[in-house]
């Protein structure tokens, strides 16, 4: 049977907690509704909804208050933690090197040599300027450099390439793509990590003979 008690006129008799209340809390000296809500990680709105008869201006020692189910409180806490971790993960992903912007179906790469120009390469391989630009979206034709593609095809079995952007380093790229330094060096045998050029193509996926 529900416990009843006589109370001062400013209090209340038997508390009618929410029908789904699983746990009650006995008011202690100097307790306040706000303090109790904070202790059990409840919002003010939710606390009020499960304690419809509470007069927070005149709570008394020994009064019974409904407390949220502990499982629900833990669930809400985990939601906050997961949201925080996702925010950190998104921030980290934005700080990693950009993904390769080369054409998805690029089968062959060419090593720039001294004196080469975009126009000359287009003519040699009988390409249109538009097509050449579309498969080399990051190439700066006004600032081509020798060995622009790491001295030619990085490896006979390179499956995916990455265009170097400002601020990239070999170490950051290996971390971003979960590669060991040894493997990265093996698929980029001609690369000089001390002199990376913006627009330079690197191999980031392949096999080593």
Short mmCIF file of C-alpha atoms in Angstrom, two decimals:
data_model
loop_
_atom_site.label_atom_id
_atom_site.label_comp_id
_atom_site.label_asym_id
_atom_site.label_seq_id
_atom_site.Cartn_x
_atom_site.Cartn_y
_atom_site.Cartn_z
CA UNK A 1 0.00 0.00 0.00
CA UNK A 2 1.18 3.52 -0.71
CA UNK A 3 2.68 5.32 2.26
CA UNK A 4 0.62 8.29 3.49
CA UNK A 5 1.45 11.00 5.92
CA UNK A 6 0.03 14.22 7.30
CA UNK A 7 1.88 17.25 6.10
CA UNK A 8 1.89 21.00 6.64
CA UNK A 9 -0.54 22.92 4.49
CA UNK A 10 2.30 23.98 2.22
CA UNK A 11 3.30 20.40 1.50
CA UNK A 12 1.37 17.45 0.09
CA UNK A 13 0.08 14.08 1.22
CA UNK A 14 0.77 10.86 -0.66
CA UNK A 15 2.83 11.71 -3.73
CA UNK A 16 1.29 10.78 -7.06
CA UNK A 17 4.36 10.09 -9.12
CA UNK A 18 4.25 9.27 -12.80
CA UNK A 19 2.61 5.85 -13.45
CA UNK A 20 5.89 4.54 -14.89
CA UNK A 21 8.06 5.63 -11.95
CA UNK A 22 10.56 2.91 -11.06
CA UNK A 23 12.43 4.63 -8.23
CA UNK A 24 11.62 7.25 -5.60
CA UNK A 25 13.94 9.57 -3.71
CA UNK A 26 13.61 10.81 -0.14
CA UNK A 27 14.15 14.55 0.21
CA UNK A 28 17.12 15.46 2.39
CA UNK A 29 17.81 18.63 4.35
CA UNK A 30 18.63 21.58 2.05
CA UNK A 31 17.59 19.64 -1.08
CA UNK A 32 16.09 21.60 -3.97
CA UNK A 33 14.31 20.40 -7.10
CA UNK A 34 17.07 21.86 -9.26
CA UNK A 35 19.78 20.17 -7.21
CA UNK A 36 18.04 16.80 -7.39
CA UNK A 37 17.56 17.14 -11.17
CA UNK A 38 21.25 17.97 -11.58
CA UNK A 39 22.34 15.06 -9.37
CA UNK A 40 20.44 12.52 -11.44
CA UNK A 41 21.17 14.24 -14.78
CA UNK A 42 17.54 15.08 -15.55
CA UNK A 43 16.12 18.01 -17.45
CA UNK A 44 13.78 20.31 -15.53
CA UNK A 45 10.96 19.43 -17.94
CA UNK A 46 11.39 15.69 -17.45
CA UNK A 47 11.68 16.06 -13.65
CA UNK A 48 8.41 18.04 -13.56
CA UNK A 49 6.64 15.50 -15.80
CA UNK A 50 7.38 12.59 -13.43
CA UNK A 51 6.58 14.67 -10.33
CA UNK A 52 3.31 16.40 -11.29
CA UNK A 53 2.31 17.14 -7.67
CA UNK A 54 5.60 18.54 -6.39
CA UNK A 55 5.67 22.10 -5.05
CA UNK A 56 9.33 22.96 -5.52
CA UNK A 57 8.90 26.16 -3.52
CA UNK A 58 8.03 24.14 -0.40
CA UNK A 59 9.55 20.67 -0.50
CA UNK A 60 10.03 19.06 2.92
CA UNK A 61 12.48 16.58 4.42
CA UNK A 62 11.25 13.02 3.99
CA UNK A 63 8.98 13.84 1.06
CA UNK A 64 9.03 11.27 -1.71
CA UNK A 65 10.04 12.31 -5.22
CA UNK A 66 10.09 10.20 -8.33
CA UNK A 67 13.56 9.63 -9.75
CA UNK A 68 14.18 8.70 -13.37
CA UNK A 69 15.00 5.11 -14.17
CA UNK A 70 18.77 4.74 -13.86
CA UNK A 71 18.96 2.96 -17.23
CA UNK A 72 17.33 5.94 -18.94
CA UNK A 73 19.73 8.35 -17.27
CA UNK A 74 22.71 6.27 -18.38
CA UNK A 75 21.34 6.09 -21.94
CA UNK A 76 21.04 9.87 -22.12
CA UNK A 77 24.58 10.20 -20.78
CA UNK A 78 25.91 7.81 -23.44
CA UNK A 79 24.14 9.82 -26.16
CA UNK A 80 26.04 12.92 -25.05
CA UNK A 81 29.37 11.03 -24.98
CA UNK A 82 28.85 9.52 -28.44
CA UNK A 83 27.91 12.91 -29.88
CA UNK A 84 31.11 14.40 -28.43
CA UNK A 85 33.27 11.62 -29.88
CA UNK A 86 31.66 12.01 -33.31
CA UNK A 87 32.40 15.74 -33.22
CA UNK A 88 36.08 15.00 -32.53
CA UNK A 89 36.18 12.40 -35.33
CA UNK A 90 34.73 14.86 -37.85
CA UNK A 91 37.27 17.50 -36.82
CA UNK A 92 40.12 15.02 -37.27
CA UNK A 93 38.89 13.94 -40.72
CA UNK A 94 38.88 17.57 -41.87
CA UNK A 95 42.53 17.93 -40.88
CA UNK A 96 43.79 14.95 -42.90
CA UNK A 97 45.16 15.24 -46.44
CA UNK A 98 42.55 15.51 -49.17
CA UNK A 99 41.57 12.36 -50.99
CA UNK A 100 42.87 11.81 -54.49
CA UNK A 101 41.04 13.80 -57.10
CA UNK A 102 42.43 11.91 -60.06
CA UNK A 103 40.04 10.31 -62.51
CA UNK A 104 38.61 7.13 -60.91
CA UNK A 105 39.58 5.08 -63.95
CA UNK A 106 43.12 6.41 -64.43
CA UNK A 107 45.17 3.49 -65.75
CA UNK A 108 48.45 5.18 -66.68
CA UNK A 109 50.52 8.02 -65.26
CA UNK A 110 53.35 9.92 -66.90
CA UNK A 111 56.56 11.26 -65.39
CA UNK A 112 57.18 14.90 -66.31
CA UNK A 113 60.63 15.54 -67.75
CA UNK A 114 62.57 18.75 -68.12
CA UNK A 115 61.08 20.84 -70.92
CA UNK A 116 57.67 19.11 -70.90
CA UNK A 117 54.51 21.18 -71.15
CA UNK A 118 50.86 20.24 -70.81
CA UNK A 119 50.28 21.09 -74.46
CA UNK A 120 53.22 18.95 -75.56
CA UNK A 121 51.98 15.97 -73.53
CA UNK A 122 48.47 16.40 -74.95
CA UNK A 123 49.89 16.36 -78.47
CA UNK A 124 52.13 13.37 -77.81
CA UNK A 125 49.31 11.20 -76.50
CA UNK A 126 46.71 12.58 -78.93
CA UNK A 127 44.38 13.91 -76.22
CA UNK A 128 42.09 16.90 -76.26
CA UNK A 129 42.87 19.71 -73.83
CA UNK A 130 39.44 19.25 -72.20
CA UNK A 131 39.98 15.54 -71.60
CA UNK A 132 43.51 16.11 -70.28
CA UNK A 133 42.21 18.70 -67.80
CA UNK A 134 39.36 16.43 -66.67
CA UNK A 135 41.71 13.57 -65.74
CA UNK A 136 44.24 15.90 -64.11
CA UNK A 137 42.01 18.23 -62.04
CA UNK A 138 44.81 19.30 -59.67
CA UNK A 139 47.55 19.90 -62.23
CA UNK A 140 49.00 23.41 -62.52
CA UNK A 141 50.26 23.60 -66.09
CA UNK A 142 51.99 26.93 -65.47
CA UNK A 143 54.23 25.41 -62.81
CA UNK A 144 55.17 21.96 -64.03
CA UNK A 145 58.33 20.44 -62.62
CA UNK A 146 60.56 17.57 -63.60
CA UNK A 147 59.57 14.20 -62.10
CA UNK A 148 56.16 15.68 -61.38
CA UNK A 149 54.73 12.22 -61.04
CA UNK A 150 57.41 10.93 -58.67
CA UNK A 151 59.74 10.14 -61.54
CA UNK A 152 57.26 8.16 -63.61
CA UNK A 153 54.73 5.52 -62.67
CA UNK A 154 55.27 5.06 -58.92
CA UNK A 155 55.11 1.27 -59.16
CA UNK A 156 54.04 -1.19 -61.87
CA UNK A 157 51.05 -2.03 -59.70
CA UNK A 158 49.82 1.31 -58.38
CA UNK A 159 46.02 1.20 -58.04
CA UNK A 160 45.26 4.64 -56.63
CA UNK A 161 47.03 7.99 -56.63
CA UNK A 162 46.81 11.14 -54.52
CA UNK A 163 47.54 14.72 -55.56
CA UNK A 164 49.69 16.57 -53.03
CA UNK A 165 48.09 19.68 -51.54
CA UNK A 166 49.60 22.54 -49.56
CA UNK A 167 50.64 21.40 -46.10
CA UNK A 168 50.79 17.67 -46.93
CA UNK A 169 53.70 15.59 -45.66
CA UNK A 170 54.65 11.98 -46.31
CA UNK A 171 54.05 11.12 -42.65
CA UNK A 172 50.59 12.71 -42.60
CA UNK A 173 49.62 10.85 -45.77
CA UNK A 174 50.74 7.48 -44.37
CA UNK A 175 48.73 8.17 -41.21
CA UNK A 176 45.63 9.23 -43.15
CA UNK A 177 45.65 6.07 -45.26
CA UNK A 178 46.83 3.68 -42.53
CA UNK A 179 50.08 2.74 -44.26
CA UNK A 180 53.45 1.87 -42.82
CA UNK A 181 56.37 4.05 -43.84
CA UNK A 182 58.08 1.03 -45.40
CA UNK A 183 55.09 0.23 -47.63
CA UNK A 184 54.65 3.86 -48.64
CA UNK A 185 58.31 4.08 -49.64
CA UNK A 186 58.06 0.81 -51.57
CA UNK A 187 55.18 2.03 -53.76
CA UNK A 188 56.82 5.45 -54.21
CA UNK A 189 60.46 4.49 -54.84
CA UNK A 190 61.41 7.80 -56.51
CA UNK A 191 59.70 10.13 -54.06
CA UNK A 192 61.67 12.76 -52.14
CA UNK A 193 59.62 13.40 -49.01
CA UNK A 194 61.72 16.47 -48.19
CA UNK A 195 60.59 18.19 -51.38
CA UNK A 196 56.92 17.50 -51.97
CA UNK A 197 55.34 19.70 -54.63
CA UNK A 198 51.71 20.84 -54.71
CA UNK A 199 50.04 18.89 -57.51
CA UNK A 200 52.57 16.06 -57.37
CA UNK A 201 51.05 12.58 -57.71
CA UNK A 202 51.76 9.92 -55.09
CA UNK A 203 50.79 6.27 -55.01
CA UNK A 204 48.58 5.43 -52.03
CA UNK A 205 47.38 1.93 -52.94
CA UNK A 206 49.12 -0.83 -54.81
CA UNK A 207 51.18 -3.99 -54.63
CA UNK A 208 54.92 -4.42 -54.42
CA UNK A 209 56.75 -7.08 -56.40
#
